[in-house]
Amino acid sequence: MTAYLLRRAPAALLTVWAASVIIFVLMRMAPGSPATVLAGPDASAATVASIEKSLGLDASLPVQYVHWLGDLATGRLGDSIIYQQSIASLIGERMESTLELAIAATVLMCLLGIGLGVLGGSTRSGRVRAFLDTTFSVLLALPTYVTAVLLLVLFGVVWPDILPVSGETLATHSPVGAFQSLVLPAITLAIPHGAVIARMLQSSMREAMHEDYVRAANAKGLTHRRVLWVHVLRNSMSTAIVVIGIRFGGLLGGAVLVEALFARNGVGQLLVSSVQSRDYFVVQDLILFAVVTAIVVQLISEIVLAVIDPRVRLV
C-alpha cells in the first residue's frame, strides 16, 4: 500500500498544482476585484488603488500566486478580504453544517443506489426491469436544481409544515431539528448520484449472472438467494465502491447549489458569497480544498476495493 501511495503521489500533487493555477487565473480574469467591492461603486480610482496596495493585489500575478502557494504550503490559509477574519475560522464555523449534509446525502445515496441496484440486478421480471431502467434514466436526467425546486414547492406550498424548506438546525443544538432540516437537501443531493450507483450495480450484477462461477454455483444446487448474495453481489460491489468514491466528490460540488437553495449556512454558501464579493483567497482555498478532498476520497475507495476484492491489485 505504501508503494502504491508513493506511485500515486506525483500525479496527485500535479493535479492539485494544476487546479491551483486554474483557480488562481480564473479568479483574476473575472470582472471586478475585492478592492472595488470594499471601496464601493462611487470610489475614485486612487481609492481603489490604495486598497489594492494594502491587500497586496498591486503585485504581479506570479508574485501573488507564489505568495498564496507559499502560505498554503506552510499551513496558513490567510485572511478573508471581505469578512476581515481568518479563512480557517470562516471554514470552521460552517464546516459542521456541510459535513452533516454530506454525511446524510452519502447515506441516502448508498441506500438508494445499492437498494435499487440490487433490485434491478436480481429481479427476473421484465416489467420491473423496464420500470427501473426508465426510473434511472429520469433520475439521471433530472438536474439538481429542478429536484430542489420540486421539493420546495411540494413541502413549502402543497404540504406545508411537514418539513422545513429553508434554514437549518445544527445537531449539537437539536438532533431532531437537525434531522428535519437535513431531509430535503440530502434527498436533493442523493437522488442523481444514487441513480448512477444503482445503474452501475444493476449492470454489473446482470453481467455477473452469466459468469462461470455463477453457473457453477447453480449447478451445485445452491438457492437463487444464496447465489445472488454470496456470489453475484459480492463480486459486483467492487464497481459500486469505486463509483461511491467518485460520487462523493460530486456531492461536494452539488452542496454549493443545494445550500444556496435551502438557505443553509455551510461552506457552499460561503463559496457563493465569496465569489460574488470577489474574495479571492476564500474562493481559492475552498475550491482547492474540494479538489484535495476528491483526490483523497478516490484513493481511499481504491484501497478499500483492493482490500475487499483480492482480484484487484494496487498498481
PDB file of C-alpha atoms in Angstrom:
ATOM      1  CA  MET A   1       0.000   0.000   0.000  1.00  0.00           C
ATOM      2  CA  THR A   2       2.849   2.395   0.825  1.00  0.00           C
ATOM      3  CA  ALA A   3       4.418   1.753  -2.573  1.00  0.00           C
ATOM      4  CA  TYR A   4       1.074   2.412  -4.242  1.00  0.00           C
ATOM      5  CA  LEU A   5       0.645   5.738  -2.438  1.00  0.00           C
ATOM      6  CA  LEU A   6       4.187   6.771  -3.354  1.00  0.00           C
ATOM      7  CA  ARG A   7       3.487   5.969  -7.016  1.00  0.00           C
ATOM      8  CA  ARG A   8       0.242   7.932  -6.975  1.00  0.00           C
ATOM      9  CA  ALA A   9       1.641  10.919  -5.065  1.00  0.00           C
ATOM     10  CA  PRO A  10       3.314  12.665  -8.069  1.00  0.00           C
ATOM     11  CA  ALA A  11       0.127  12.528 -10.149  1.00  0.00           C
ATOM     12  CA  ALA A  12      -1.973  13.721  -7.212  1.00  0.00           C
ATOM     13  CA  LEU A  13       0.375  16.631  -6.492  1.00  0.00           C
ATOM     14  CA  LEU A  14       0.436  17.561 -10.189  1.00  0.00           C
ATOM     15  CA  THR A  15      -3.366  17.594 -10.238  1.00  0.00           C
ATOM     16  CA  VAL A  16      -3.527  19.821  -7.165  1.00  0.00           C
ATOM     17  CA  TRP A  17      -0.947  22.197  -8.630  1.00  0.00           C
ATOM     18  CA  ALA A  18      -2.782  22.406 -11.982  1.00  0.00           C
ATOM     19  CA  ALA A  19      -6.050  23.053 -10.147  1.00  0.00           C
ATOM     20  CA  SER A  20      -4.424  25.825  -8.096  1.00  0.00           C
ATOM     21  CA  VAL A  21      -3.175  27.549 -11.265  1.00  0.00           C
ATOM     22  CA  ILE A  22      -6.567  27.307 -12.974  1.00  0.00           C
ATOM     23  CA  ILE A  23      -8.411  28.599  -9.901  1.00  0.00           C
ATOM     24  CA  PHE A  24      -5.984  31.490  -9.454  1.00  0.00           C
ATOM     25  CA  VAL A  25      -6.129  32.565 -13.105  1.00  0.00           C
ATOM     26  CA  LEU A  26      -9.917  32.298 -13.376  1.00  0.00           C
ATOM     27  CA  MET A  27     -10.452  34.426 -10.279  1.00  0.00           C
ATOM     28  CA  ARG A  28      -8.146  37.144 -11.643  1.00  0.00           C
ATOM     29  CA  MET A  29      -9.876  37.013 -15.042  1.00  0.00           C
ATOM     30  CA  ALA A  30     -13.310  37.632 -13.513  1.00  0.00           C
ATOM     31  CA  PRO A  31     -14.559  41.230 -13.754  1.00  0.00           C
ATOM     32  CA  GLY A  32     -14.264  43.311 -10.618  1.00  0.00           C
ATOM     33  CA  SER A  33     -11.996  42.875  -7.624  1.00  0.00           C
ATOM     34  CA  PRO A  34     -12.290  42.825  -3.827  1.00  0.00           C
ATOM     35  CA  ALA A  35     -10.855  46.329  -3.762  1.00  0.00           C
ATOM     36  CA  THR A  36     -13.771  47.705  -5.799  1.00  0.00           C
ATOM     37  CA  VAL A  37     -16.216  45.862  -3.533  1.00  0.00           C
ATOM     38  CA  LEU A  38     -14.628  47.342  -0.409  1.00  0.00           C
ATOM     39  CA  ALA A  39     -14.323  50.827  -1.896  1.00  0.00           C
ATOM     40  CA  GLY A  40     -17.891  50.974  -3.133  1.00  0.00           C
ATOM     41  CA  PRO A  41     -19.327  51.838  -6.554  1.00  0.00           C
ATOM     42  CA  ASP A  42     -18.613  55.579  -6.302  1.00  0.00           C
ATOM     43  CA  ALA A  43     -15.000  55.331  -5.149  1.00  0.00           C
ATOM     44  CA  SER A  44     -12.239  57.009  -7.121  1.00  0.00           C
ATOM     45  CA  ALA A  45      -9.504  55.119  -8.923  1.00  0.00           C
ATOM     46  CA  ALA A  46      -6.993  56.376  -6.365  1.00  0.00           C
ATOM     47  CA  THR A  47      -9.041  54.910  -3.518  1.00  0.00           C
ATOM     48  CA  VAL A  48      -9.311  51.545  -5.258  1.00  0.00           C
ATOM     49  CA  ALA A  49      -5.571  51.560  -5.981  1.00  0.00           C
ATOM     50  CA  SER A  50      -4.809  52.327  -2.339  1.00  0.00           C
ATOM     51  CA  ILE A  51      -6.937  49.411  -1.153  1.00  0.00           C
ATOM     52  CA  GLU A  52      -5.328  47.066  -3.692  1.00  0.00           C
ATOM     53  CA  LYS A  53      -1.889  48.060  -2.399  1.00  0.00           C
ATOM     54  CA  SER A  54      -2.907  47.428   1.217  1.00  0.00           C
ATOM     55  CA  LEU A  55      -4.194  43.975   0.237  1.00  0.00           C
ATOM     56  CA  GLY A  56      -1.111  43.113  -1.803  1.00  0.00           C
ATOM     57  CA  LEU A  57      -3.118  42.967  -5.022  1.00  0.00           C
ATOM     58  CA  ASP A  58      -0.896  45.515  -6.748  1.00  0.00           C
ATOM     59  CA  ALA A  59       1.880  42.946  -7.115  1.00  0.00           C
ATOM     60  CA  SER A  60       2.303  40.986 -10.338  1.00  0.00           C
ATOM     61  CA  LEU A  61       0.194  37.855 -10.743  1.00  0.00           C
ATOM     62  CA  PRO A  62       3.155  35.430 -10.479  1.00  0.00           C
ATOM     63  CA  VAL A  63       4.212  37.089  -7.225  1.00  0.00           C
ATOM     64  CA  GLN A  64       0.661  36.885  -5.836  1.00  0.00           C
ATOM     65  CA  TYR A  65       0.443  33.215  -6.836  1.00  0.00           C
ATOM     66  CA  VAL A  66       3.775  32.327  -5.225  1.00  0.00           C
ATOM     67  CA  HIS A  67       2.788  34.098  -2.003  1.00  0.00           C
ATOM     68  CA  TRP A  68      -0.542  32.259  -1.890  1.00  0.00           C
ATOM     69  CA  LEU A  69       1.051  28.879  -2.629  1.00  0.00           C
ATOM     70  CA  GLY A  70       3.771  29.527  -0.051  1.00  0.00           C
ATOM     71  CA  ASP A  71       1.178  30.288   2.604  1.00  0.00           C
ATOM     72  CA  LEU A  72      -0.706  27.075   1.800  1.00  0.00           C
ATOM     73  CA  ALA A  73       2.499  25.026   1.938  1.00  0.00           C
ATOM     74  CA  THR A  74       3.128  26.295   5.466  1.00  0.00           C
ATOM     75  CA  GLY A  75      -0.470  25.731   6.585  1.00  0.00           C
ATOM     76  CA  ARG A  76      -1.516  29.390   6.537  1.00  0.00           C
ATOM     77  CA  LEU A  77      -4.872  29.880   4.799  1.00  0.00           C
ATOM     78  CA  GLY A  78      -4.698  33.631   5.178  1.00  0.00           C
ATOM     79  CA  ASP A  79      -7.455  36.114   5.937  1.00  0.00           C
ATOM     80  CA  SER A  80     -10.688  36.879   4.155  1.00  0.00           C
ATOM     81  CA  ILE A  81     -10.584  40.215   2.375  1.00  0.00           C
ATOM     82  CA  ILE A  82     -14.306  40.862   2.814  1.00  0.00           C
ATOM     83  CA  TYR A  83     -15.067  39.218   6.177  1.00  0.00           C
ATOM     84  CA  GLN A  84     -11.870  40.503   7.779  1.00  0.00           C
ATOM     85  CA  GLN A  85     -11.207  37.281   9.688  1.00  0.00           C
ATOM     86  CA  SER A  86      -9.095  34.201   9.180  1.00  0.00           C
ATOM     87  CA  ILE A  87     -10.246  31.829   6.451  1.00  0.00           C
ATOM     88  CA  ALA A  88      -9.649  28.872   8.772  1.00  0.00           C
ATOM     89  CA  SER A  89     -12.173  30.235  11.270  1.00  0.00           C
ATOM     90  CA  LEU A  90     -14.666  31.028   8.483  1.00  0.00           C
ATOM     91  CA  ILE A  91     -14.492  27.460   7.191  1.00  0.00           C
ATOM     92  CA  GLY A  92     -14.606  26.024  10.712  1.00  0.00           C
ATOM     93  CA  GLU A  93     -17.792  27.926  11.541  1.00  0.00           C
ATOM     94  CA  ARG A  94     -19.563  26.474   8.513  1.00  0.00           C
ATOM     95  CA  MET A  95     -17.978  23.034   8.248  1.00  0.00           C
ATOM     96  CA  GLU A  96     -20.361  21.361  10.695  1.00  0.00           C
ATOM     97  CA  SER A  97     -23.351  22.239   8.536  1.00  0.00           C
ATOM     98  CA  THR A  98     -21.707  20.999   5.345  1.00  0.00           C
ATOM     99  CA  LEU A  99     -20.445  17.777   6.963  1.00  0.00           C
ATOM    100  CA  GLU A 100     -23.925  16.994   8.284  1.00  0.00           C
ATOM    101  CA  LEU A 101     -25.362  17.465   4.791  1.00  0.00           C
ATOM    102  CA  ALA A 102     -22.592  15.466   3.095  1.00  0.00           C
ATOM    103  CA  ILE A 103     -22.891  12.532   5.518  1.00  0.00           C
ATOM    104  CA  ALA A 104     -26.694  12.447   5.300  1.00  0.00           C
ATOM    105  CA  ALA A 105     -26.600  12.639   1.494  1.00  0.00           C
ATOM    106  CA  THR A 106     -23.935   9.912   1.317  1.00  0.00           C
ATOM    107  CA  VAL A 107     -26.017   7.554   3.469  1.00  0.00           C
ATOM    108  CA  LEU A 108     -29.122   8.195   1.344  1.00  0.00           C
ATOM    109  CA  MET A 109     -27.091   7.866  -1.855  1.00  0.00           C
ATOM    110  CA  CYS A 110     -25.781   4.450  -0.798  1.00  0.00           C
ATOM    111  CA  LEU A 111     -29.181   3.205   0.385  1.00  0.00           C
ATOM    112  CA  LEU A 112     -30.877   4.353  -2.800  1.00  0.00           C
ATOM    113  CA  GLY A 113     -28.123   3.201  -5.143  1.00  0.00           C
ATOM    114  CA  ILE A 114     -27.423  -0.194  -3.598  1.00  0.00           C
ATOM    115  CA  GLY A 115     -31.089  -0.930  -2.857  1.00  0.00           C
ATOM    116  CA  LEU A 116     -32.391  -0.170  -6.347  1.00  0.00           C
ATOM    117  CA  GLY A 117     -29.278  -1.626  -7.971  1.00  0.00           C
ATOM    118  CA  VAL A 118     -29.718  -4.959  -6.195  1.00  0.00           C
ATOM    119  CA  LEU A 119     -33.418  -4.982  -7.039  1.00  0.00           C
ATOM    120  CA  GLY A 120     -32.754  -4.282 -10.697  1.00  0.00           C
ATOM    121  CA  GLY A 121     -29.914  -6.779 -10.922  1.00  0.00           C
ATOM    122  CA  SER A 122     -31.710  -9.618  -9.128  1.00  0.00           C
ATOM    123  CA  THR A 123     -35.270  -9.407 -10.390  1.00  0.00           C
ATOM    124  CA  ARG A 124     -36.434 -11.841 -13.050  1.00  0.00           C
ATOM    125  CA  SER A 125     -39.431  -9.723 -14.000  1.00  0.00           C
ATOM    126  CA  GLY A 126     -39.086  -7.934 -17.322  1.00  0.00           C
ATOM    127  CA  ARG A 127     -41.643  -5.327 -16.278  1.00  0.00           C
ATOM    128  CA  VAL A 128     -39.756  -4.485 -13.098  1.00  0.00           C
ATOM    129  CA  ARG A 129     -36.517  -4.185 -15.037  1.00  0.00           C
ATOM    130  CA  ALA A 130     -38.134  -1.918 -17.618  1.00  0.00           C
ATOM    131  CA  PHE A 131     -39.662   0.228 -14.876  1.00  0.00           C
ATOM    132  CA  LEU A 132     -36.332   0.565 -13.070  1.00  0.00           C
ATOM    133  CA  ASP A 133     -34.454   1.346 -16.292  1.00  0.00           C
ATOM    134  CA  THR A 134     -36.926   4.145 -17.009  1.00  0.00           C
ATOM    135  CA  THR A 135     -36.704   5.401 -13.424  1.00  0.00           C
ATOM    136  CA  PHE A 136     -32.906   5.514 -13.537  1.00  0.00           C
ATOM    137  CA  SER A 137     -32.981   7.417 -16.834  1.00  0.00           C
ATOM    138  CA  VAL A 138     -35.394  10.008 -15.424  1.00  0.00           C
ATOM    139  CA  LEU A 139     -33.404  10.479 -12.204  1.00  0.00           C
ATOM    140  CA  LEU A 140     -30.138  10.820 -14.115  1.00  0.00           C
ATOM    141  CA  ALA A 141     -31.625  13.387 -16.486  1.00  0.00           C
ATOM    142  CA  LEU A 142     -33.195  15.446 -13.691  1.00  0.00           C
ATOM    143  CA  PRO A 143     -30.967  18.441 -12.826  1.00  0.00           C
ATOM    144  CA  THR A 144     -30.287  19.022  -9.151  1.00  0.00           C
ATOM    145  CA  TYR A 145     -31.908  22.454  -9.153  1.00  0.00           C
ATOM    146  CA  VAL A 146     -35.116  21.011 -10.653  1.00  0.00           C
ATOM    147  CA  THR A 147     -35.291  18.392  -7.903  1.00  0.00           C
ATOM    148  CA  ALA A 148     -34.724  21.126  -5.310  1.00  0.00           C
ATOM    149  CA  VAL A 149     -37.457  23.352  -6.748  1.00  0.00           C
ATOM    150  CA  LEU A 150     -39.929  20.445  -6.879  1.00  0.00           C
ATOM    151  CA  LEU A 151     -39.271  19.602  -3.233  1.00  0.00           C
ATOM    152  CA  LEU A 152     -39.518  23.266  -2.238  1.00  0.00           C
ATOM    153  CA  VAL A 153     -42.900  23.567  -3.952  1.00  0.00           C
ATOM    154  CA  LEU A 154     -44.208  20.267  -2.554  1.00  0.00           C
ATOM    155  CA  PHE A 155     -43.205  20.884   1.055  1.00  0.00           C
ATOM    156  CA  GLY A 156     -43.469  24.664   1.013  1.00  0.00           C
ATOM    157  CA  VAL A 157     -46.821  25.028  -0.753  1.00  0.00           C
ATOM    158  CA  VAL A 158     -48.632  21.719  -1.251  1.00  0.00           C
ATOM    159  CA  TRP A 159     -47.709  20.050   2.073  1.00  0.00           C
ATOM    160  CA  PRO A 160     -46.508  22.879   4.334  1.00  0.00           C
ATOM    161  CA  ASP A 161     -45.399  22.379   7.931  1.00  0.00           C
ATOM    162  CA  ILE A 162     -44.278  18.773   7.357  1.00  0.00           C
ATOM    163  CA  LEU A 163     -40.590  19.527   6.813  1.00  0.00           C
ATOM    164  CA  PRO A 164     -38.699  22.843   6.885  1.00  0.00           C
ATOM    165  CA  VAL A 165     -37.821  24.084   3.402  1.00  0.00           C
ATOM    166  CA  SER A 166     -35.150  26.584   4.435  1.00  0.00           C
ATOM    167  CA  GLY A 167     -32.683  27.254   7.199  1.00  0.00           C
ATOM    168  CA  GLU A 168     -31.034  24.707   9.446  1.00  0.00           C
ATOM    169  CA  THR A 169     -30.632  23.454  12.970  1.00  0.00           C
ATOM    170  CA  LEU A 170     -27.271  22.025  13.993  1.00  0.00           C
ATOM    171  CA  ALA A 171     -27.211  18.575  15.589  1.00  0.00           C
ATOM    172  CA  THR A 172     -25.372  19.950  18.604  1.00  0.00           C
ATOM    173  CA  HIS A 173     -28.382  22.166  19.337  1.00  0.00           C
ATOM    174  CA  SER A 174     -31.310  19.908  18.438  1.00  0.00           C
ATOM    175  CA  PRO A 175     -30.840  16.450  16.889  1.00  0.00           C
ATOM    176  CA  VAL A 176     -34.496  16.224  15.842  1.00  0.00           C
ATOM    177  CA  GLY A 177     -34.494  19.688  14.302  1.00  0.00           C
ATOM    178  CA  ALA A 178     -31.204  18.959  12.543  1.00  0.00           C
ATOM    179  CA  PHE A 179     -32.624  15.756  11.055  1.00  0.00           C
ATOM    180  CA  GLN A 180     -35.740  17.528   9.806  1.00  0.00           C
ATOM    181  CA  SER A 181     -33.772  20.347   8.208  1.00  0.00           C
ATOM    182  CA  LEU A 182     -31.451  17.835   6.513  1.00  0.00           C
ATOM    183  CA  VAL A 183     -34.092  15.663   4.845  1.00  0.00           C
ATOM    184  CA  LEU A 184     -34.922  17.764   1.778  1.00  0.00           C
ATOM    185  CA  PRO A 185     -31.402  18.973   0.890  1.00  0.00           C
ATOM    186  CA  ALA A 186     -29.977  15.479   1.473  1.00  0.00           C
ATOM    187  CA  ILE A 187     -32.599  13.931  -0.827  1.00  0.00           C
ATOM    188  CA  THR A 188     -31.853  16.569  -3.460  1.00  0.00           C
ATOM    189  CA  LEU A 189     -28.149  15.744  -3.368  1.00  0.00           C
ATOM    190  CA  ALA A 190     -28.545  11.974  -3.130  1.00  0.00           C
ATOM    191  CA  ILE A 191     -31.007  11.298  -5.969  1.00  0.00           C
ATOM    192  CA  PRO A 192     -28.798  11.782  -9.066  1.00  0.00           C
ATOM    193  CA  HIS A 193     -25.730  10.161  -7.502  1.00  0.00           C
ATOM    194  CA  GLY A 194     -27.773   7.265  -6.143  1.00  0.00           C
ATOM    195  CA  ALA A 195     -29.193   6.678  -9.633  1.00  0.00           C
ATOM    196  CA  VAL A 196     -25.667   6.399 -11.052  1.00  0.00           C
ATOM    197  CA  ILE A 197     -24.686   3.836  -8.419  1.00  0.00           C
ATOM    198  CA  ALA A 198     -27.918   1.890  -8.961  1.00  0.00           C
ATOM    199  CA  ARG A 199     -27.454   1.686 -12.723  1.00  0.00           C
ATOM    200  CA  MET A 200     -23.799   0.635 -12.441  1.00  0.00           C
ATOM    201  CA  LEU A 201     -24.550  -2.010  -9.807  1.00  0.00           C
ATOM    202  CA  GLN A 202     -27.511  -3.333 -11.763  1.00  0.00           C
ATOM    203  CA  SER A 203     -25.428  -3.703 -14.923  1.00  0.00           C
ATOM    204  CA  SER A 204     -22.588  -5.345 -13.010  1.00  0.00           C
ATOM    205  CA  MET A 205     -24.955  -7.850 -11.389  1.00  0.00           C
ATOM    206  CA  ARG A 206     -26.593  -8.733 -14.682  1.00  0.00           C
ATOM    207  CA  GLU A 207     -23.198  -9.390 -16.231  1.00  0.00           C
ATOM    208  CA  ALA A 208     -22.139 -11.481 -13.226  1.00  0.00           C
ATOM    209  CA  MET A 209     -25.225 -13.683 -13.653  1.00  0.00           C
ATOM    210  CA  HIS A 210     -23.623 -15.094 -16.800  1.00  0.00           C
ATOM    211  CA  GLU A 211     -20.187 -15.764 -15.337  1.00  0.00           C
ATOM    212  CA  ASP A 212     -18.819 -19.290 -14.990  1.00  0.00           C
ATOM    213  CA  TYR A 213     -18.627 -19.157 -11.180  1.00  0.00           C
ATOM    214  CA  VAL A 214     -22.352 -18.347 -11.026  1.00  0.00           C
ATOM    215  CA  ARG A 215     -23.182 -21.239 -13.360  1.00  0.00           C
ATOM    216  CA  ALA A 216     -21.052 -23.494 -11.183  1.00  0.00           C
ATOM    217  CA  ALA A 217     -22.871 -22.340  -8.041  1.00  0.00           C
ATOM    218  CA  ASN A 218     -26.235 -23.012  -9.691  1.00  0.00           C
ATOM    219  CA  ALA A 219     -25.027 -26.436 -10.804  1.00  0.00           C
ATOM    220  CA  LYS A 220     -24.201 -27.293  -7.188  1.00  0.00           C
ATOM    221  CA  GLY A 221     -27.846 -26.757  -6.306  1.00  0.00           C
ATOM    222  CA  LEU A 222     -27.429 -23.556  -4.295  1.00  0.00           C
ATOM    223  CA  THR A 223     -30.572 -21.497  -3.868  1.00  0.00           C
ATOM    224  CA  HIS A 224     -31.063 -18.427  -6.038  1.00  0.00           C
ATOM    225  CA  ARG A 225     -30.897 -16.204  -2.958  1.00  0.00           C
ATOM    226  CA  ARG A 226     -27.587 -17.667  -1.820  1.00  0.00           C
ATOM    227  CA  VAL A 227     -26.084 -17.393  -5.301  1.00  0.00           C
ATOM    228  CA  LEU A 228     -27.280 -13.822  -5.515  1.00  0.00           C
ATOM    229  CA  TRP A 229     -25.999 -12.586  -2.146  1.00  0.00           C
ATOM    230  CA  VAL A 230     -22.832 -14.680  -1.747  1.00  0.00           C
ATOM    231  CA  HIS A 231     -21.533 -14.817  -5.303  1.00  0.00           C
ATOM    232  CA  VAL A 232     -23.154 -12.210  -7.544  1.00  0.00           C
ATOM    233  CA  LEU A 233     -23.481  -9.251  -5.188  1.00  0.00           C
ATOM    234  CA  ARG A 234     -20.113  -9.755  -3.526  1.00  0.00           C
ATOM    235  CA  ASN A 235     -18.327  -9.681  -6.862  1.00  0.00           C
ATOM    236  CA  SER A 236     -20.408  -6.786  -8.183  1.00  0.00           C
ATOM    237  CA  MET A 237     -19.897  -4.476  -5.205  1.00  0.00           C
ATOM    238  CA  SER A 238     -16.379  -3.583  -6.341  1.00  0.00           C
ATOM    239  CA  THR A 239     -17.874  -1.425  -9.083  1.00  0.00           C
ATOM    240  CA  ALA A 240     -20.247   0.252  -6.642  1.00  0.00           C
ATOM    241  CA  ILE A 241     -17.451   1.090  -4.181  1.00  0.00           C
ATOM    242  CA  VAL A 242     -15.414   2.902  -6.833  1.00  0.00           C
ATOM    243  CA  VAL A 243     -18.488   4.786  -8.056  1.00  0.00           C
ATOM    244  CA  ILE A 244     -19.410   5.785  -4.486  1.00  0.00           C
ATOM    245  CA  GLY A 245     -15.941   7.250  -4.003  1.00  0.00           C
ATOM    246  CA  ILE A 246     -16.197   9.230  -7.235  1.00  0.00           C
ATOM    247  CA  ARG A 247     -19.754  10.358  -6.475  1.00  0.00           C
ATOM    248  CA  PHE A 248     -18.720  11.686  -3.060  1.00  0.00           C
ATOM    249  CA  GLY A 249     -16.647  14.298  -4.848  1.00  0.00           C
ATOM    250  CA  GLY A 250     -19.757  15.208  -6.826  1.00  0.00           C
ATOM    251  CA  LEU A 251     -21.669  15.665  -3.581  1.00  0.00           C
ATOM    252  CA  LEU A 252     -19.247  18.382  -2.517  1.00  0.00           C
ATOM    253  CA  GLY A 253     -19.809  20.266  -5.748  1.00  0.00           C
ATOM    254  CA  GLY A 254     -23.573  19.854  -5.557  1.00  0.00           C
ATOM    255  CA  ALA A 255     -23.612  21.121  -1.975  1.00  0.00           C
ATOM    256  CA  VAL A 256     -22.845  24.644  -3.243  1.00  0.00           C
ATOM    257  CA  LEU A 257     -26.155  24.889  -5.120  1.00  0.00           C
ATOM    258  CA  VAL A 258     -28.185  22.952  -2.569  1.00  0.00           C
ATOM    259  CA  GLU A 259     -27.012  25.036   0.379  1.00  0.00           C
ATOM    260  CA  ALA A 260     -27.920  28.201  -1.504  1.00  0.00           C
ATOM    261  CA  LEU A 261     -31.391  26.934  -2.464  1.00  0.00           C
ATOM    262  CA  PHE A 262     -32.231  25.660   1.022  1.00  0.00           C
ATOM    263  CA  ALA A 263     -30.576  28.616   2.811  1.00  0.00           C
ATOM    264  CA  ARG A 264     -28.073  26.506   4.737  1.00  0.00           C
ATOM    265  CA  ASN A 265     -25.129  28.388   6.211  1.00  0.00           C
ATOM    266  CA  GLY A 266     -22.486  25.940   5.084  1.00  0.00           C
ATOM    267  CA  VAL A 267     -19.218  26.021   3.169  1.00  0.00           C
ATOM    268  CA  GLY A 268     -21.085  26.050  -0.135  1.00  0.00           C
ATOM    269  CA  GLN A 269     -22.966  29.183   0.859  1.00  0.00           C
ATOM    270  CA  LEU A 270     -19.651  30.752   1.900  1.00  0.00           C
ATOM    271  CA  LEU A 271     -18.213  29.935  -1.532  1.00  0.00           C
ATOM    272  CA  VAL A 272     -21.163  31.555  -3.340  1.00  0.00           C
ATOM    273  CA  SER A 273     -20.978  34.759  -1.278  1.00  0.00           C
ATOM    274  CA  SER A 274     -17.193  34.894  -1.681  1.00  0.00           C
ATOM    275  CA  VAL A 275     -17.424  34.558  -5.467  1.00  0.00           C
ATOM    276  CA  GLN A 276     -19.988  37.355  -5.574  1.00  0.00           C
ATOM    277  CA  SER A 277     -17.767  39.642  -3.475  1.00  0.00           C
ATOM    278  CA  ARG A 278     -14.576  38.588  -5.312  1.00  0.00           C
ATOM    279  CA  ASP A 279     -12.990  37.386  -2.077  1.00  0.00           C
ATOM    280  CA  TYR A 280     -10.090  35.780  -3.931  1.00  0.00           C
ATOM    281  CA  PHE A 281      -8.375  33.913  -1.128  1.00  0.00           C
ATOM    282  CA  VAL A 282     -11.532  32.324   0.284  1.00  0.00           C
ATOM    283  CA  VAL A 283     -12.623  31.081  -3.146  1.00  0.00           C
ATOM    284  CA  GLN A 284      -9.175  29.750  -3.985  1.00  0.00           C
ATOM    285  CA  ASP A 285      -8.779  27.936  -0.663  1.00  0.00           C
ATOM    286  CA  LEU A 286     -12.277  26.404  -0.756  1.00  0.00           C
ATOM    287  CA  ILE A 287     -12.057  25.088  -4.315  1.00  0.00           C
ATOM    288  CA  LEU A 288      -8.561  23.719  -3.774  1.00  0.00           C
ATOM    289  CA  PHE A 289      -9.787  22.047  -0.576  1.00  0.00           C
ATOM    290  CA  ALA A 290     -12.587  20.386  -2.582  1.00  0.00           C
ATOM    291  CA  VAL A 291     -10.069  19.147  -5.168  1.00  0.00           C
ATOM    292  CA  VAL A 292      -7.803  17.660  -2.494  1.00  0.00           C
ATOM    293  CA  THR A 293     -10.786  16.028  -0.764  1.00  0.00           C
ATOM    294  CA  ALA A 294     -11.943  14.430  -4.021  1.00  0.00           C
ATOM    295  CA  ILE A 295      -8.455  13.023  -4.676  1.00  0.00           C
ATOM    296  CA  VAL A 296      -8.136  11.624  -1.145  1.00  0.00           C
ATOM    297  CA  VAL A 297     -11.585  10.006  -1.284  1.00  0.00           C
ATOM    298  CA  GLN A 298     -10.736   8.442  -4.650  1.00  0.00           C
ATOM    299  CA  LEU A 299      -7.526   6.965  -3.241  1.00  0.00           C
ATOM    300  CA  ILE A 300      -9.360   5.614  -0.186  1.00  0.00           C
ATOM    301  CA  SER A 301     -12.038   3.977  -2.358  1.00  0.00           C
ATOM    302  CA  GLU A 302      -9.356   2.264  -4.461  1.00  0.00           C
ATOM    303  CA  ILE A 303      -7.587   0.978  -1.334  1.00  0.00           C
ATOM    304  CA  VAL A 304     -10.862  -0.298   0.160  1.00  0.00           C
ATOM    305  CA  LEU A 305     -11.659  -2.014  -3.133  1.00  0.00           C
ATOM    306  CA  ALA A 306      -8.286  -3.785  -3.129  1.00  0.00           C
ATOM    307  CA  VAL A 307      -8.830  -4.919   0.472  1.00  0.00           C
ATOM    308  CA  ILE A 308     -12.270  -6.473  -0.098  1.00  0.00           C
ATOM    309  CA  ASP A 309     -11.638  -7.810  -3.599  1.00  0.00           C
ATOM    310  CA  PRO A 310      -8.467  -9.929  -3.884  1.00  0.00           C
ATOM    311  CA  ARG A 311      -8.726  -9.825  -7.689  1.00  0.00           C
ATOM    312  CA  VAL A 312      -7.856  -6.120  -7.645  1.00  0.00           C
ATOM    313  CA  ARG A 313      -4.222  -5.136  -7.234  1.00  0.00           C
ATOM    314  CA  LEU A 314      -2.928  -1.674  -6.440  1.00  0.00           C
ATOM    315  CA  VAL A 315      -0.598  -0.735  -9.279  1.00  0.00           C
TER     316      VAL A 315
END
